[in-house]
Amino acid sequence: MWFSMLRLVALSSLCFVTLAGAQAAPDETGSDIQPLATHSLVLDIAKQGETMIAVGDRGHLFSFTGSWQQVNSPSRALLTKATLLTPELGWAVGHDATILHTQDGGKSWAEQMSSPEIEKPFMDVLFFDTKHGIAIGAYGLFYRTQDSGRHWQQEFHTELLYEEDQAYLDELKAEDESLYLQERSTLLPHFNRVVRLADGQLLMVGELGLAALSQDEGQSWRRIDFPYEGSLFNIIVAKQGIYVLGLRGHLFKSAGDLEQWQTIELGTKSTLNGGLVLSDDSIRLVGNGGVVIDVAADDSVSLVTQRQGENLVAIGQDKTGTLWIAGTKGLVALQQK
C-alpha cells in the first residue's frame, strides 16, 4: 500500500518522498540519538504549561529545556502529531499506527500501539481526561481508549461516508462480508485533525472537504456543509473565531455558527499546515514554501516572512516568548515581530 502512503501525508502535501522514505525497516526498533536530529524533519510541537515537546522523522522525540534535546524513543516510525494533557502526561502518534506515551513530560516514552500491518498512519490524538482518548488517521482510521492507552479499540464511523458509498457498502455487506470489511477500511476519507471546542463539541476535518461535529466525544458524527472540497489539515481556536486551514492557501473562519464559514484571502497558494494564537489574539500561520503569515483579529493579513527552500508544518512558543517553527529543516527559532 505504499502508493496510498504517498497521497496521505495530509499534514501538508510536503515532501511526499521524504515522508514515505522515513519508514523504518521491519527489524529496527527504537530511534537512535542523532547529533543533527533537531535539523531533520519535525512535524509537530506540543505545549502544556512549561512543558514543550516535538516529534518527527524516524521516531524522533524532543524535549525543550531552554534548548531542544532529543530523547530516547521506542519507535522508528515517522511521528506526525503529539499532545500534552498535563505537563506530565502526553501522547505521540504516527505511521505504522503507532501510539507512544510519556508520563514525565517527554523525558521518557513507552510504546502503547504499533501495527505496521494496518499500513495507515495516525494523524492526530486527543485525550478528554487521563483515561479517555481517541486517535485518528488515514482512510478513516479511528481508535479509542478508556484506560489511558493500555488498550485501544478500533471504531468505523461510516456515518461520515457519502450516501452513495454507504449504499454500496450496505449492498456489499449482504453479499460478501470479508470484502465488505476490506472496502469499509478504504472508503472513508483521511481524518487529519480533531479538536475539542469550548462548548464540549468535537470538530474534525480531513480530506475531500470533510468537516464533522460530535456531541458525544466522537461516538457519533454529523457532517457539516463546508465551502471547500479540498483537503483540510488543521484547526485553530481563537477568541474571535474558529479557523480551518487547507490546501493551496485556503483559510476559513467561523465566528460562532459552525454551519457558516467565510473565506479569508491570504494572497498565497501555499498549503497551510499549522498555526498559533498570539498574545494580541491574531493567529500566526505556517505552511509550504516557508510562508509565515499573520491574520489579525479583524481578518487583515500580513506576510511575516518566507523562508526559501523549506516547508513549515508546526509552530510553538516557549515560556520566554520565543517562537519555534518546525518542518523540513527541523526546529528553528523565529523571533516574534
Tab-separated table of C-alpha atoms in Angstrom:
chain	number	residue	atom	x	y	z
A	1	MET	CA	0.000	0.000	0.000
A	2	TRP	CA	2.933	2.365	-0.449
A	3	PHE	CA	1.104	4.042	-3.326
A	4	SER	CA	-1.530	5.191	-0.851
A	5	MET	CA	1.018	6.318	1.720
A	6	LEU	CA	2.319	8.817	-0.809
A	7	ARG	CA	-1.037	10.533	-1.026
A	8	LEU	CA	-1.996	10.532	2.606
A	9	VAL	CA	0.572	12.615	4.417
A	10	ALA	CA	-2.151	15.119	4.971
A	11	LEU	CA	-0.044	17.274	7.224
A	12	SER	CA	0.890	19.278	4.209
A	13	SER	CA	1.402	17.508	0.938
A	14	LEU	CA	5.025	18.404	1.695
A	15	CYS	CA	7.926	16.205	0.662
A	16	PHE	CA	5.935	13.039	-0.041
A	17	VAL	CA	9.052	11.111	-0.991
A	18	THR	CA	10.835	12.222	2.182
A	19	LEU	CA	7.929	11.173	4.370
A	20	ALA	CA	7.444	7.808	2.722
A	21	GLY	CA	11.186	7.189	2.792
A	22	ALA	CA	11.283	7.830	6.518
A	23	GLN	CA	9.743	4.474	7.303
A	24	ALA	CA	11.886	2.039	9.244
A	25	ALA	CA	12.943	-1.424	8.197
A	26	PRO	CA	10.767	-4.056	9.899
A	27	ASP	CA	13.542	-5.346	12.156
A	28	GLU	CA	14.545	-1.949	13.532
A	29	THR	CA	13.337	-0.958	16.986
A	30	GLY	CA	13.959	2.306	18.776
A	31	SER	CA	15.281	5.579	17.451
A	32	ASP	CA	18.951	6.412	17.978
A	33	ILE	CA	20.142	9.711	19.441
A	34	GLN	CA	21.474	11.714	16.483
A	35	PRO	CA	23.599	14.887	16.808
A	36	LEU	CA	21.723	16.574	13.943
A	37	ALA	CA	18.239	15.273	14.740
A	38	THR	CA	16.941	18.771	15.563
A	39	HIS	CA	17.751	19.715	11.943
A	40	SER	CA	15.838	16.792	10.428
A	41	LEU	CA	12.131	16.608	9.593
A	42	VAL	CA	9.941	17.685	12.540
A	43	LEU	CA	6.152	17.562	12.151
A	44	ASP	CA	4.654	18.817	15.400
A	45	ILE	CA	5.235	20.846	18.552
A	46	ALA	CA	3.016	20.455	21.639
A	47	LYS	CA	2.965	22.540	24.827
A	48	GLN	CA	1.235	22.362	28.205
A	49	GLY	CA	2.289	24.739	30.961
A	50	GLU	CA	6.067	24.999	30.793
A	51	THR	CA	6.465	21.600	29.106
A	52	MET	CA	7.105	21.569	25.359
A	53	ILE	CA	7.795	18.541	23.157
A	54	ALA	CA	8.252	17.883	19.442
A	55	VAL	CA	8.091	14.823	17.180
A	56	GLY	CA	9.218	13.881	13.690
A	57	ASP	CA	11.261	11.683	11.390
A	58	ARG	CA	12.215	8.076	12.287
A	59	GLY	CA	10.598	8.187	15.716
A	60	HIS	CA	12.500	11.284	16.811
A	61	LEU	CA	11.250	12.786	20.073
A	62	PHE	CA	12.394	16.095	21.527
A	63	SER	CA	12.053	17.824	24.884
A	64	PHE	CA	12.594	21.558	25.438
A	65	THR	CA	14.594	22.693	28.468
A	66	GLY	CA	15.901	26.055	27.295
A	67	SER	CA	17.013	24.324	24.107
A	68	TRP	CA	15.767	21.322	22.161
A	69	GLN	CA	17.179	17.962	23.175
A	70	GLN	CA	16.481	14.635	21.519
A	71	VAL	CA	15.326	11.910	23.926
A	72	ASN	CA	15.272	8.138	23.518
A	73	SER	CA	12.377	6.766	21.518
A	74	PRO	CA	10.918	3.233	21.451
A	75	SER	CA	9.970	3.621	17.775
A	76	ARG	CA	11.426	4.373	14.355
A	77	ALA	CA	8.061	5.213	12.789
A	78	LEU	CA	7.550	8.691	11.388
A	79	LEU	CA	5.687	10.591	14.117
A	80	THR	CA	3.080	13.053	12.902
A	81	LYS	CA	1.386	14.563	15.962
A	82	ALA	CA	1.771	14.990	19.724
A	83	THR	CA	-0.433	16.168	22.566
A	84	LEU	CA	0.068	17.031	26.227
A	85	LEU	CA	-2.942	16.608	28.508
A	86	THR	CA	-0.942	17.870	31.505
A	87	PRO	CA	2.682	18.980	31.792
A	88	GLU	CA	3.497	15.325	32.576
A	89	LEU	CA	1.058	13.203	30.539
A	90	GLY	CA	1.401	13.143	26.773
A	91	TRP	CA	0.964	11.012	23.674
A	92	ALA	CA	2.523	10.939	20.199
A	93	VAL	CA	1.172	9.178	17.103
A	94	GLY	CA	2.394	8.376	13.621
A	95	HIS	CA	2.957	5.868	10.856
A	96	ASP	CA	2.574	2.104	11.364
A	97	ALA	CA	-0.479	3.007	13.501
A	98	THR	CA	1.980	3.953	16.248
A	99	ILE	CA	0.999	5.430	19.614
A	100	LEU	CA	3.605	6.428	22.215
A	101	HIS	CA	3.060	7.674	25.778
A	102	THR	CA	5.011	9.757	28.279
A	103	GLN	CA	4.300	10.180	31.990
A	104	ASP	CA	7.168	12.552	32.770
A	105	GLY	CA	6.744	15.447	30.381
A	106	GLY	CA	8.535	13.885	27.444
A	107	LYS	CA	11.726	12.777	29.177
A	108	SER	CA	10.931	9.106	28.542
A	109	TRP	CA	8.444	7.295	26.316
A	110	ALA	CA	6.789	3.872	26.024
A	111	GLU	CA	5.059	2.312	23.050
A	112	GLN	CA	1.334	1.635	23.518
A	113	MET	CA	0.476	0.516	19.990
A	114	SER	CA	2.223	-0.310	16.727
A	115	SER	CA	0.528	-2.119	13.854
A	116	PRO	CA	2.564	-1.902	10.628
A	117	GLU	CA	0.221	-4.425	9.038
A	118	ILE	CA	-2.561	-1.802	9.041
A	119	GLU	CA	-0.421	0.266	6.632
A	120	LYS	CA	-2.002	3.524	7.781
A	121	PRO	CA	-0.702	6.399	9.906
A	122	PHE	CA	-2.400	8.172	12.754
A	123	MET	CA	-2.561	11.914	12.094
A	124	ASP	CA	-3.861	13.262	15.420
A	125	VAL	CA	-4.560	12.278	19.018
A	126	LEU	CA	-6.857	13.862	21.594
A	127	PHE	CA	-7.432	12.992	25.264
A	128	PHE	CA	-10.520	14.146	27.172
A	129	ASP	CA	-9.124	13.148	30.569
A	130	THR	CA	-6.368	10.903	31.907
A	131	LYS	CA	-8.244	7.744	30.843
A	132	HIS	CA	-10.310	8.533	27.762
A	133	GLY	CA	-8.813	9.456	24.394
A	134	ILE	CA	-9.046	8.969	20.635
A	135	ALA	CA	-6.535	8.705	17.802
A	136	ILE	CA	-7.480	9.388	14.166
A	137	GLY	CA	-5.784	8.955	10.821
A	138	ALA	CA	-5.765	7.911	7.186
A	139	TYR	CA	-8.735	6.235	5.494
A	140	GLY	CA	-10.985	6.781	8.490
A	141	LEU	CA	-8.558	5.262	10.988
A	142	PHE	CA	-10.147	5.767	14.413
A	143	TYR	CA	-9.183	4.172	17.747
A	144	ARG	CA	-10.404	4.826	21.277
A	145	THR	CA	-9.003	4.067	24.730
A	146	GLN	CA	-10.737	4.131	28.111
A	147	ASP	CA	-7.697	3.119	30.173
A	148	SER	CA	-5.003	5.724	29.423
A	149	GLY	CA	-3.902	3.910	26.280
A	150	ARG	CA	-3.135	0.478	27.674
A	151	HIS	CA	-5.771	-0.876	25.285
A	152	TRP	CA	-7.076	0.705	22.070
A	153	GLN	CA	-10.269	-0.352	20.263
A	154	GLN	CA	-10.962	0.394	16.616
A	155	GLU	CA	-14.135	2.151	15.501
A	156	PHE	CA	-15.588	2.640	11.995
A	157	HIS	CA	-17.574	5.835	11.557
A	158	THR	CA	-19.458	5.015	8.409
A	159	GLU	CA	-21.851	7.917	9.146
A	160	LEU	CA	-19.113	10.057	7.581
A	161	LEU	CA	-19.342	8.277	4.234
A	162	TYR	CA	-21.059	9.818	1.259
A	163	GLU	CA	-24.554	8.389	0.718
A	164	GLU	CA	-23.555	6.508	-2.409
A	165	ASP	CA	-20.597	4.898	-0.629
A	166	GLN	CA	-22.829	3.875	2.282
A	167	ALA	CA	-25.330	2.323	-0.140
A	168	TYR	CA	-22.505	0.445	-1.837
A	169	LEU	CA	-21.271	-0.927	1.492
A	170	ASP	CA	-24.764	-1.950	2.580
A	171	GLU	CA	-25.182	-3.922	-0.620
A	172	LEU	CA	-21.713	-5.429	-0.332
A	173	LYS	CA	-22.263	-6.499	3.281
A	174	ALA	CA	-25.220	-8.609	2.221
A	175	GLU	CA	-23.167	-10.317	-0.490
A	176	ASP	CA	-19.613	-10.673	0.813
A	177	GLU	CA	-18.751	-9.952	4.465
A	178	SER	CA	-14.967	-10.189	4.018
A	179	LEU	CA	-14.963	-7.846	1.016
A	180	TYR	CA	-17.268	-5.502	2.930
A	181	LEU	CA	-14.755	-5.260	5.781
A	182	GLN	CA	-11.921	-4.658	3.327
A	183	GLU	CA	-13.764	-1.927	1.435
A	184	ARG	CA	-15.013	-0.273	4.619
A	185	SER	CA	-11.433	0.406	5.646
A	186	THR	CA	-10.604	2.282	2.432
A	187	LEU	CA	-13.701	4.322	1.546
A	188	LEU	CA	-13.610	6.779	4.435
A	189	PRO	CA	-11.575	9.963	3.881
A	190	HIS	CA	-8.424	10.755	5.821
A	191	PHE	CA	-9.135	12.225	9.259
A	192	ASN	CA	-6.458	14.891	9.761
A	193	ARG	CA	-7.277	16.957	12.844
A	194	VAL	CA	-9.713	16.866	15.754
A	195	VAL	CA	-10.152	19.474	18.498
A	196	ARG	CA	-12.471	19.912	21.466
A	197	LEU	CA	-14.320	23.221	21.360
A	198	ALA	CA	-15.284	25.378	24.335
A	199	ASP	CA	-18.846	24.002	24.326
A	200	GLY	CA	-17.561	20.412	24.516
A	201	GLN	CA	-18.267	19.537	20.888
A	202	LEU	CA	-15.572	17.927	18.774
A	203	LEU	CA	-14.709	19.374	15.369
A	204	MET	CA	-12.857	17.099	12.958
A	205	VAL	CA	-11.534	17.967	9.497
A	206	GLY	CA	-9.952	15.915	6.753
A	207	GLU	CA	-9.734	15.060	3.094
A	208	LEU	CA	-12.349	15.956	0.450
A	209	GLY	CA	-13.640	18.907	2.451
A	210	LEU	CA	-14.577	16.762	5.428
A	211	ALA	CA	-15.814	18.776	8.399
A	212	ALA	CA	-17.802	16.993	11.091
A	213	LEU	CA	-19.127	17.618	14.591
A	214	SER	CA	-19.633	15.266	17.529
A	215	GLN	CA	-21.528	15.943	20.744
A	216	ASP	CA	-20.599	12.671	22.431
A	217	GLU	CA	-16.788	12.625	22.402
A	218	GLY	CA	-16.629	11.073	18.957
A	219	GLN	CA	-19.058	8.205	19.470
A	220	SER	CA	-21.136	9.580	16.583
A	221	TRP	CA	-20.558	12.288	13.998
A	222	ARG	CA	-22.540	14.676	11.806
A	223	ARG	CA	-21.037	16.086	8.621
A	224	ILE	CA	-21.499	19.816	8.182
A	225	ASP	CA	-21.637	21.774	4.944
A	226	PHE	CA	-18.237	23.204	4.163
A	227	PRO	CA	-17.435	25.683	1.350
A	228	TYR	CA	-14.417	23.751	0.057
A	229	GLU	CA	-13.980	20.224	-1.271
A	230	GLY	CA	-10.198	20.011	-0.960
A	231	SER	CA	-8.058	18.712	1.899
A	232	LEU	CA	-8.317	20.396	5.294
A	233	PHE	CA	-5.315	19.984	7.584
A	234	ASN	CA	-5.674	21.897	10.819
A	235	ILE	CA	-7.966	23.801	13.183
A	236	ILE	CA	-7.103	26.844	15.292
A	237	VAL	CA	-9.444	28.061	18.024
A	238	ALA	CA	-9.121	31.769	18.843
A	239	LYS	CA	-11.246	34.244	20.805
A	240	GLN	CA	-12.650	35.780	17.632
A	241	GLY	CA	-13.499	32.513	15.917
A	242	ILE	CA	-12.506	29.090	14.695
A	243	TYR	CA	-10.127	28.793	11.739
A	244	VAL	CA	-9.696	25.829	9.408
A	245	LEU	CA	-6.501	25.559	7.339
A	246	GLY	CA	-6.377	23.846	3.983
A	247	LEU	CA	-4.700	23.018	0.732
A	248	ARG	CA	-3.309	25.738	-1.576
A	249	GLY	CA	-3.643	28.638	0.844
A	250	HIS	CA	-7.283	28.108	1.767
A	251	LEU	CA	-8.266	29.579	5.142
A	252	PHE	CA	-11.804	29.591	6.538
A	253	LYS	CA	-13.258	31.231	9.639
A	254	SER	CA	-16.429	30.682	11.634
A	255	ALA	CA	-17.377	33.392	14.122
A	256	GLY	CA	-19.669	31.048	16.062
A	257	ASP	CA	-22.167	29.295	13.800
A	258	LEU	CA	-20.274	26.250	12.560
A	259	GLU	CA	-22.670	25.977	9.626
A	260	GLN	CA	-21.400	29.339	8.369
A	261	TRP	CA	-17.830	29.829	7.127
A	262	GLN	CA	-16.159	32.774	5.465
A	263	THR	CA	-13.080	32.587	3.251
A	264	ILE	CA	-10.079	34.694	4.206
A	265	GLU	CA	-7.875	35.577	1.240
A	266	LEU	CA	-4.193	35.205	2.098
A	267	GLY	CA	-2.621	36.013	-1.259
A	268	THR	CA	-0.729	32.722	-1.369
A	269	LYS	CA	-1.261	29.273	-2.878
A	270	SER	CA	0.989	27.628	-0.296
A	271	THR	CA	-0.647	24.834	1.683
A	272	LEU	CA	-1.225	25.828	5.313
A	273	ASN	CA	-0.180	23.302	7.929
A	274	GLY	CA	-0.004	24.856	11.394
A	275	GLY	CA	-0.791	27.917	13.427
A	276	LEU	CA	-0.663	29.568	16.824
A	277	VAL	CA	-2.773	32.180	18.620
A	278	LEU	CA	-0.578	35.140	19.620
A	279	SER	CA	-0.992	37.395	22.661
A	280	ASP	CA	-2.900	40.047	20.667
A	281	ASP	CA	-5.423	37.382	19.516
A	282	SER	CA	-4.021	37.346	15.986
A	283	ILE	CA	-3.027	33.964	14.577
A	284	ARG	CA	0.325	33.120	13.028
A	285	LEU	CA	0.196	30.530	10.265
A	286	VAL	CA	2.984	28.451	8.741
A	287	GLY	CA	2.970	26.457	5.542
A	288	ASN	CA	4.713	25.117	2.491
A	289	GLY	CA	7.221	27.292	0.695
A	290	GLY	CA	8.342	28.597	4.080
A	291	VAL	CA	5.451	31.044	4.440
A	292	VAL	CA	4.772	32.661	7.820
A	293	ILE	CA	1.560	34.711	7.781
A	294	ASP	CA	-0.271	36.732	10.424
A	295	VAL	CA	-4.053	37.078	10.407
A	296	ALA	CA	-5.278	39.806	12.753
A	297	ALA	CA	-8.492	39.599	14.762
A	298	ASP	CA	-10.126	41.855	12.138
A	299	ASP	CA	-9.063	39.372	9.398
A	300	SER	CA	-6.398	41.640	7.907
A	301	VAL	CA	-3.452	39.624	6.562
A	302	SER	CA	0.286	40.285	6.534
A	303	LEU	CA	3.231	38.203	5.359
A	304	VAL	CA	5.742	37.937	8.219
A	305	THR	CA	8.463	36.152	6.262
A	306	GLN	CA	9.009	33.486	3.640
A	307	ARG	CA	11.819	31.019	4.245
A	308	GLN	CA	13.062	29.742	0.927
A	309	GLY	CA	13.765	26.056	0.415
A	310	GLU	CA	11.738	24.644	3.294
A	311	ASN	CA	8.218	23.620	4.214
A	312	LEU	CA	6.869	24.575	7.630
A	313	VAL	CA	4.442	22.294	9.440
A	314	ALA	CA	4.104	23.487	13.054
A	315	ILE	CA	4.749	26.455	15.328
A	316	GLY	CA	5.018	26.717	19.118
A	317	GLN	CA	6.017	29.269	21.751
A	318	ASP	CA	8.232	28.588	24.754
A	319	LYS	CA	7.850	30.182	28.183
A	320	THR	CA	10.217	33.058	27.296
A	321	GLY	CA	8.011	34.045	24.347
A	322	THR	CA	10.346	32.727	21.664
A	323	LEU	CA	8.506	31.235	18.704
A	324	TRP	CA	9.727	27.929	17.269
A	325	ILE	CA	8.882	26.716	13.794
A	326	ALA	CA	9.169	23.104	12.685
A	327	GLY	CA	9.337	21.480	9.288
A	328	THR	CA	11.707	20.030	6.742
A	329	LYS	CA	14.730	21.751	8.302
A	330	GLY	CA	13.921	20.818	11.871
A	331	LEU	CA	13.347	23.184	14.793
A	332	VAL	CA	14.243	26.834	14.246
A	333	ALA	CA	13.723	29.871	16.484
A	334	LEU	CA	11.638	32.627	14.882
A	335	GLN	CA	11.680	35.948	16.685
A	336	GLN	CA	8.238	37.460	17.185
A	337	LYS	CA	7.772	40.801	15.466
